[in-house]
mmCIF file of C-alpha atoms in Angstrom:
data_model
loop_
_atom_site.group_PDB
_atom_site.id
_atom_site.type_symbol
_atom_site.label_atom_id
_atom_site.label_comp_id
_atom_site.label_asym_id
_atom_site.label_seq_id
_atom_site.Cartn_x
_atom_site.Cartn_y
_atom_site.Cartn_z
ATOM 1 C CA UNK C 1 -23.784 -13.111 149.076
ATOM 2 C CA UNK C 2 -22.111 -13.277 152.449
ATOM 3 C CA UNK C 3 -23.864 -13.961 155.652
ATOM 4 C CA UNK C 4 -22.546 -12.858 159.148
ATOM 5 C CA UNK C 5 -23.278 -13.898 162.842
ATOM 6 C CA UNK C 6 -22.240 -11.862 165.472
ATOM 7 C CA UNK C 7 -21.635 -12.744 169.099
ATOM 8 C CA UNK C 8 -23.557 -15.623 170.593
ATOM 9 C CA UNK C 9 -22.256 -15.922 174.370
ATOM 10 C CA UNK C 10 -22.901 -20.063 174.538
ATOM 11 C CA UNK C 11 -26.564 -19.248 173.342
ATOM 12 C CA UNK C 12 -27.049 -22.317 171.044
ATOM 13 C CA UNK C 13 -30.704 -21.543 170.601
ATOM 14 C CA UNK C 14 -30.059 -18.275 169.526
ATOM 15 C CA UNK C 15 -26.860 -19.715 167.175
ATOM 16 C CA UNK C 16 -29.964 -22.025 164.907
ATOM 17 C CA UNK C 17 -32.573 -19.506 165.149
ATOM 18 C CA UNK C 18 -29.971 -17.526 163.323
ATOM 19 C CA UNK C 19 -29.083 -20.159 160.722
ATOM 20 C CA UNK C 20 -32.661 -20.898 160.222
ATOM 21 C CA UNK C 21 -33.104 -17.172 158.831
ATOM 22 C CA UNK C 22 -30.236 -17.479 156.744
ATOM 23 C CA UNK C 23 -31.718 -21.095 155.096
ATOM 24 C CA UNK C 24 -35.076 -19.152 154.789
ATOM 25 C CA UNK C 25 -33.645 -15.897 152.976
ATOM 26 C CA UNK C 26 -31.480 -18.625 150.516
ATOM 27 C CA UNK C 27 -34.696 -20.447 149.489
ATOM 28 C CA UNK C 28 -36.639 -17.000 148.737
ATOM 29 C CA UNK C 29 -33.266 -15.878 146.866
ATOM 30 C CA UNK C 30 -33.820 -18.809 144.906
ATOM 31 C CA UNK C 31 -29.959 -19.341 145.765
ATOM 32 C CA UNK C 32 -28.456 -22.260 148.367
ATOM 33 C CA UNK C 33 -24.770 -20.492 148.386
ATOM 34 C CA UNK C 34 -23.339 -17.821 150.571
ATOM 35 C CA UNK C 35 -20.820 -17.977 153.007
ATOM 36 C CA UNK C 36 -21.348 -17.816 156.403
ATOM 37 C CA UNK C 37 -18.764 -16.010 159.017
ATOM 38 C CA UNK C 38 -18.828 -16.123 162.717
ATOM 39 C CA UNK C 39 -17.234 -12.951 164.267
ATOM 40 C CA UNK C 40 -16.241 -14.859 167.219
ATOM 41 C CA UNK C 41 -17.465 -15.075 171.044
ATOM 42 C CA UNK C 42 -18.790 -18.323 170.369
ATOM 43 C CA UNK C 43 -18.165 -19.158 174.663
ATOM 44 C CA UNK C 44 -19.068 -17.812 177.860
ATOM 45 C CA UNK C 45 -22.244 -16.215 179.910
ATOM 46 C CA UNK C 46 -24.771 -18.276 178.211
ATOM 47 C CA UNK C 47 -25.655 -21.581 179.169
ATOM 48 C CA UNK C 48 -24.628 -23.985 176.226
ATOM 49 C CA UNK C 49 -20.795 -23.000 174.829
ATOM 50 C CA UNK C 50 -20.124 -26.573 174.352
ATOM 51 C CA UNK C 51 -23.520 -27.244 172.092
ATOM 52 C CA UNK C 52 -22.251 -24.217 170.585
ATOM 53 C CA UNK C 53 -19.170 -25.278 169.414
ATOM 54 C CA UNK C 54 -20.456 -28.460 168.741
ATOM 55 C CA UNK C 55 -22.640 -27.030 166.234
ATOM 56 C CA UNK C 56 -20.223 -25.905 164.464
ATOM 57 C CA UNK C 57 -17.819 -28.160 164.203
ATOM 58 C CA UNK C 58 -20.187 -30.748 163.133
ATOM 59 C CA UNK C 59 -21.489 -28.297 160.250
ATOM 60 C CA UNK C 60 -17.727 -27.559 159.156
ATOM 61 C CA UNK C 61 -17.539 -31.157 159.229
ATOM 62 C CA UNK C 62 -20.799 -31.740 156.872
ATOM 63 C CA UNK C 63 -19.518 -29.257 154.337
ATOM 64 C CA UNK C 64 -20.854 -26.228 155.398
ATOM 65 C CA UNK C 65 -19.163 -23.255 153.911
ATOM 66 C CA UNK C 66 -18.851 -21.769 157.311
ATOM 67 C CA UNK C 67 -15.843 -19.072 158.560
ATOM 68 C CA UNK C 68 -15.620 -19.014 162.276
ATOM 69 C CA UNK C 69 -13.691 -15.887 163.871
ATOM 70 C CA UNK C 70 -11.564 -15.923 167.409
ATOM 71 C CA UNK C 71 -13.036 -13.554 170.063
ATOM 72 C CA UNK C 72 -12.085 -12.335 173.258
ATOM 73 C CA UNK C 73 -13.615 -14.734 175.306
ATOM 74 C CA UNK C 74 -12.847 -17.655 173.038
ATOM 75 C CA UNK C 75 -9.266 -16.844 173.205
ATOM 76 C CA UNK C 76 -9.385 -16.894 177.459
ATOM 77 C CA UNK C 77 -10.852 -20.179 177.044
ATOM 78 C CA UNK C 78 -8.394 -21.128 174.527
ATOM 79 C CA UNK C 79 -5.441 -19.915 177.002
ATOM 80 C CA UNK C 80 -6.885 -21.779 180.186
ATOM 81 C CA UNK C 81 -6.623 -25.207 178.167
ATOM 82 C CA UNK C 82 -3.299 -24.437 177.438
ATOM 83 C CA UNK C 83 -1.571 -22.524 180.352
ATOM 84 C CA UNK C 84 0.789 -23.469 183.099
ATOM 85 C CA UNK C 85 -0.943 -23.654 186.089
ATOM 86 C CA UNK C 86 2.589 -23.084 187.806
ATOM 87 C CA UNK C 87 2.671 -19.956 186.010
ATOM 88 C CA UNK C 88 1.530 -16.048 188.053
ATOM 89 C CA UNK C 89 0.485 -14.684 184.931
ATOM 90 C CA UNK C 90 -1.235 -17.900 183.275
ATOM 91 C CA UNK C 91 -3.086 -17.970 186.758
ATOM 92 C CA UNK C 92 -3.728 -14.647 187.039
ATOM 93 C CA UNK C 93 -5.588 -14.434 183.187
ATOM 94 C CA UNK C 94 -7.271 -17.672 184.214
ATOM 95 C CA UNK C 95 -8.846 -16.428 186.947
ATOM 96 C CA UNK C 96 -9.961 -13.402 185.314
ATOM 97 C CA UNK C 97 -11.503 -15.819 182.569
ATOM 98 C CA UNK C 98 -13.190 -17.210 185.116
ATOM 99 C CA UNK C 99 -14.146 -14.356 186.946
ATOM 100 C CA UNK C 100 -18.365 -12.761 186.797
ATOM 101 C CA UNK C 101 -17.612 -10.511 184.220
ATOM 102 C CA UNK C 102 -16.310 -12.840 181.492
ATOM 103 C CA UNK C 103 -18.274 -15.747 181.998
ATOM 104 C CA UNK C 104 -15.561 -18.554 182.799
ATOM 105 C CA UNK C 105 -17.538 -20.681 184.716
ATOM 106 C CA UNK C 106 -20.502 -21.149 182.431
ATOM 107 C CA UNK C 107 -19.105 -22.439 180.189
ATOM 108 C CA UNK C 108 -17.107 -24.872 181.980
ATOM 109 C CA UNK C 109 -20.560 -25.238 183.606
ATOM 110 C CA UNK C 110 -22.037 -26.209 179.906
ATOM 111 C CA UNK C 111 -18.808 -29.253 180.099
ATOM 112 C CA UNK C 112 -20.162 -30.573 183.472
ATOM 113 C CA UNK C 113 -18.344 -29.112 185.787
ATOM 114 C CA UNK C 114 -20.372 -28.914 189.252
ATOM 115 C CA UNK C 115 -21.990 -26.441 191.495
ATOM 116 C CA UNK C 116 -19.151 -27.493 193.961
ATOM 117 C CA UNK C 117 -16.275 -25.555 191.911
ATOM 118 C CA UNK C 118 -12.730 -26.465 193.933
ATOM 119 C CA UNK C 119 -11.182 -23.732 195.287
ATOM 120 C CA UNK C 120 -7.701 -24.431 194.971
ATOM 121 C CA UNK C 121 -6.498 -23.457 191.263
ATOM 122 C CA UNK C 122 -4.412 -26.800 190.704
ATOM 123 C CA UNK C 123 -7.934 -28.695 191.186
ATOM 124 C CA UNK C 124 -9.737 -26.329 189.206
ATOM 125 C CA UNK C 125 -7.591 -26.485 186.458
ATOM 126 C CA UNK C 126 -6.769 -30.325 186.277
ATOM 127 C CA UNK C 127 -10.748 -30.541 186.164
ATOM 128 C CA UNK C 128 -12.345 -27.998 183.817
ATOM 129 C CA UNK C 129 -9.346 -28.990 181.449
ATOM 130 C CA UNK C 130 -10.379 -32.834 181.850
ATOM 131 C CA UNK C 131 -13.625 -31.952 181.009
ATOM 132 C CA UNK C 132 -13.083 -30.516 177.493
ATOM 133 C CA UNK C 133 -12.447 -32.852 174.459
ATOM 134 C CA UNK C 134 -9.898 -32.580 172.710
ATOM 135 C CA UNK C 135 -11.378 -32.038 169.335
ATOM 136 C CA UNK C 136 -12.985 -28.406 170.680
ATOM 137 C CA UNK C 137 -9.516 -27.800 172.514
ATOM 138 C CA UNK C 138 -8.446 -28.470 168.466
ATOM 139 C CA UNK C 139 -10.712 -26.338 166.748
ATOM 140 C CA UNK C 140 -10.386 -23.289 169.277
ATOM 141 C CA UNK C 141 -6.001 -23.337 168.873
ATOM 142 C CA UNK C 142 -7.310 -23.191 165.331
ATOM 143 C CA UNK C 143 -9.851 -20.084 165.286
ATOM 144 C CA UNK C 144 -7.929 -17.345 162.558
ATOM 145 C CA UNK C 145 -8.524 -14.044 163.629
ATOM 146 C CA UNK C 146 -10.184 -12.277 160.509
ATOM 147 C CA UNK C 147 -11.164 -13.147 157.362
ATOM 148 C CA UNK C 148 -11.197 -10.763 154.173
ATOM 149 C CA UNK C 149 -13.724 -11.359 151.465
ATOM 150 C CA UNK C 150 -15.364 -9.375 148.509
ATOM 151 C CA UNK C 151 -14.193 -5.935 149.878
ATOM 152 C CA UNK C 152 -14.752 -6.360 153.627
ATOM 153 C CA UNK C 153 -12.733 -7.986 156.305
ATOM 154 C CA UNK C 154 -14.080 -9.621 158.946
ATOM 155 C CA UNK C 155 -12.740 -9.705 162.619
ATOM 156 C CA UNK C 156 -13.825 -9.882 165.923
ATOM 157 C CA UNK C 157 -13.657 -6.513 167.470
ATOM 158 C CA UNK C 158 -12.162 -4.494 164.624
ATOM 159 C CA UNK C 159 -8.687 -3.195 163.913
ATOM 160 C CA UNK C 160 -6.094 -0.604 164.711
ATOM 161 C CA UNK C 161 -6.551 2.149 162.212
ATOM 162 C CA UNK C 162 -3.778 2.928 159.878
ATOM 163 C CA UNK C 163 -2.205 -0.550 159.959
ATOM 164 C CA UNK C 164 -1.943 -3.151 157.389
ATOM 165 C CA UNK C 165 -4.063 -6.092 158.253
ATOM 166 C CA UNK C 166 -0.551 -8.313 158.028
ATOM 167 C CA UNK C 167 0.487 -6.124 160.765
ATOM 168 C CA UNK C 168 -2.417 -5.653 163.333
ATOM 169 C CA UNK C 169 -1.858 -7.366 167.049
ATOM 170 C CA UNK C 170 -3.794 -9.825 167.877
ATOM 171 C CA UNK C 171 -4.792 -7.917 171.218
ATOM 172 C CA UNK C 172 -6.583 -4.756 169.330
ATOM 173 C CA UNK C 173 -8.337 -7.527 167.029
ATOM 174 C CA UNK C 174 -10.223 -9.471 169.614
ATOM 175 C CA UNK C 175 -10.095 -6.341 172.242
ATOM 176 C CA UNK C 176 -9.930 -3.163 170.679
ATOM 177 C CA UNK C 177 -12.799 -0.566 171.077
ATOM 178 C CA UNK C 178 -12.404 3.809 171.711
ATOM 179 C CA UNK C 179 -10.012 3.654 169.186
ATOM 180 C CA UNK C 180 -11.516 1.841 166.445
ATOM 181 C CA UNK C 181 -15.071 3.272 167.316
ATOM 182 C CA UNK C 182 -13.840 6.614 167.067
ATOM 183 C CA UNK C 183 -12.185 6.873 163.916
ATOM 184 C CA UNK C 184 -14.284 7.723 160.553
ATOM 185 C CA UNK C 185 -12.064 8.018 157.525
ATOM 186 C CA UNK C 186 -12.187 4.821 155.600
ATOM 187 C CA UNK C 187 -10.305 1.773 156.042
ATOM 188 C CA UNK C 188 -8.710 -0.467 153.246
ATOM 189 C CA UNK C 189 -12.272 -2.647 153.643
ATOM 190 C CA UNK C 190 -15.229 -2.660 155.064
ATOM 191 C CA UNK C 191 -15.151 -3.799 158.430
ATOM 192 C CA UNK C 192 -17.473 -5.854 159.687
ATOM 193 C CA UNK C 193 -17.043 -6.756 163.487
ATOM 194 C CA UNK C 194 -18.928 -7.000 166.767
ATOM 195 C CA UNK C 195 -17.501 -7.566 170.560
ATOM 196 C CA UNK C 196 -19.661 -4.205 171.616
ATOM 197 C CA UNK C 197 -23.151 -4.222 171.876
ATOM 198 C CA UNK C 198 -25.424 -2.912 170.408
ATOM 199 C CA UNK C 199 -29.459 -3.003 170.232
ATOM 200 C CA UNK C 200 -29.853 -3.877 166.784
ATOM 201 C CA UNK C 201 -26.574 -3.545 164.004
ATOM 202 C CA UNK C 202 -25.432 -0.733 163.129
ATOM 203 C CA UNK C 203 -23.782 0.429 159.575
ATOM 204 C CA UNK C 204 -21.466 3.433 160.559
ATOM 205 C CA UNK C 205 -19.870 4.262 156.568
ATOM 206 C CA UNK C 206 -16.599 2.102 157.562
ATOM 207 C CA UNK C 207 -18.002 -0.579 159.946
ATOM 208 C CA UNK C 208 -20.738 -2.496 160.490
ATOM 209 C CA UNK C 209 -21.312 -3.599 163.914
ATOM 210 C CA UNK C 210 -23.578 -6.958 164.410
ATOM 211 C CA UNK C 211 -23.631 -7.675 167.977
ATOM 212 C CA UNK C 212 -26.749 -7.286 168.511
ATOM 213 C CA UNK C 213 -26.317 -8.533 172.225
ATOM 214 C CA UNK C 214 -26.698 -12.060 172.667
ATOM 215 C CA UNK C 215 -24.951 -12.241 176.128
ATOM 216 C CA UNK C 216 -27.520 -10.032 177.502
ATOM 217 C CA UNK C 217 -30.690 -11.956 176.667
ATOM 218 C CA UNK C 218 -31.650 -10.712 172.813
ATOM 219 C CA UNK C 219 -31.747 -12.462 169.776
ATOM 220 C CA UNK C 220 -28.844 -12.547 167.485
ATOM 221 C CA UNK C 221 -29.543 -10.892 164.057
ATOM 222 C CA UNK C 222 -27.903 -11.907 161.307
ATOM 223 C CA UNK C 223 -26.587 -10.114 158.101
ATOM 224 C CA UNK C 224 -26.637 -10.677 154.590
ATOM 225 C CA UNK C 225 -23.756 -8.718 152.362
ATOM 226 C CA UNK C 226 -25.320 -8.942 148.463
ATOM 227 C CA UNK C 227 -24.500 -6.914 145.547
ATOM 228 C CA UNK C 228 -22.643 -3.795 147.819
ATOM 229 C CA UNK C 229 -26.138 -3.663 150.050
ATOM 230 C CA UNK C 230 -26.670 -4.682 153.486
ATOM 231 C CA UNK C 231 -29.771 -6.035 154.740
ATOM 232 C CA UNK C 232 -30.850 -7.084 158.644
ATOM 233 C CA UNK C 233 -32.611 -10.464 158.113
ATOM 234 C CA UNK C 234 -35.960 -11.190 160.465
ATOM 235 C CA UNK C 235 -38.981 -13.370 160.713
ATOM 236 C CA UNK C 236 -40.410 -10.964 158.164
ATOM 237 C CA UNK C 237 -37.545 -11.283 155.574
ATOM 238 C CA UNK C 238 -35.268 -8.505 155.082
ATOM 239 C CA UNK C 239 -34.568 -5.111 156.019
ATOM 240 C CA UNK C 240 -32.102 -2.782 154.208
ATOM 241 C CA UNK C 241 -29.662 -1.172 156.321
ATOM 242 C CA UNK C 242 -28.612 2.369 155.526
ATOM 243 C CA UNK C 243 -25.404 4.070 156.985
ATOM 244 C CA UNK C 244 -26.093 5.518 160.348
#
């Protein structure tokens, strides 16, 4: 069996609700194994990205067989620790890390950084970067971008069609969408993936999308891969998927 998490936006609560369901559905399988991947987003809109990466870090630590995917938005986070601040284009991604859309400021918000945000970017910088230890600066630089396992490969936001994994950018695998979306002829795996919402996930033949929308407010569902079928897992146990 293989367990995934989608997107979870700095939603902490969400993140152990989620793990709860997965402990639950390993005690009525009778069976305590079963990796667990994260597809990435761990930061950003929500209120707790720091407790979020916390979490996990402390159950990688603990010897939890846990897989945890780069996204997006923890890959802007990851490039405001490390940019030069001197730098047009490292300020110009920075600020759009930071801007409404992506969710910047929450989660430097979730660090302690103040209402009072400076306004000059030197200032900013120098104090959202203080504010970050350096063992989550550590384990974000580390984040691989997908994982393969038992016929499926795992990855943020899915993959360029036609291209060996070994080759794919790193752009299309924690940004791509249209293209990806749009194609339906098998890939070399399964892919499993989220970075675009949707209400509940979705089995499409050669994806499976499990954002089920955590930055917008819902509950993040988590999957369970056994035996070739693919089940949603709930309060009330779980619920088959079939190929939309």
């Amino acid at each position: 069996m293989i367990y995934a998490i989608g997107d979870i936006h700095g939603h902490l609560d969400q993140l152990k609700a989620a793990h709860a369901l997965i402990a639950e559905d390993r005690a009525q399988a009778g069976d305590a194994s079963g990796r667990i991947v994260h597809v990435g987003d761990l930061v950003d809109r929500g209120p707790n990205a720091r407790g979020v990466i916390q979490f996990l870090i402390d159950g990688i630590a603990c010897g939890e067989d846990w897989i945890v995917l780069c996204g997006n938005h923890d890959r802007c986070f990851a490039e405001f620790l490390l940019c030069d601040s001197d730098s047009p284009d490292g300020i110009q991604n920075a600020w759009f890390w930071l801007s409404t859309g992506m969710g910047g400021l929450a989660t430097l918000a979730s660090y302690g950084l103040g209402r009072d945000v400076p306004r000059d970017t030197a200032s900013l910088f120098a104090q959202g970067r203080s504010l970050v230890p350096d063992s989550h600066r550590e384990f974000l630089a580390a984040l691989p971008f997908w994982h393969r396992e038992d016929g499926m490969i795992f990855v943020h936001a899915g993959i360029r069609p036609g291209i060996p994994m070994d080759e794919q950018d790193e752009d299309d695998l924690v940004w791509i969408r249209e293209e990806f979306h749009w194609y339906r002829d098998d890939h070399e795996a399964l892919i499993v993936h989220g970075h675009t919402p949707v209400y509940v996930p979705t089995h499409y033949g050669n994806r499976v999308n499990i954002d089920a929308g955590a930055a917008m407010g819902r509950p993040i569902v988590p999957v369970v891969f056994d035996g070739g079928d693919v089940h949603l897992l709930s309060a009330r146990g779980r619920e088959r998927m079939t190929v939309r």
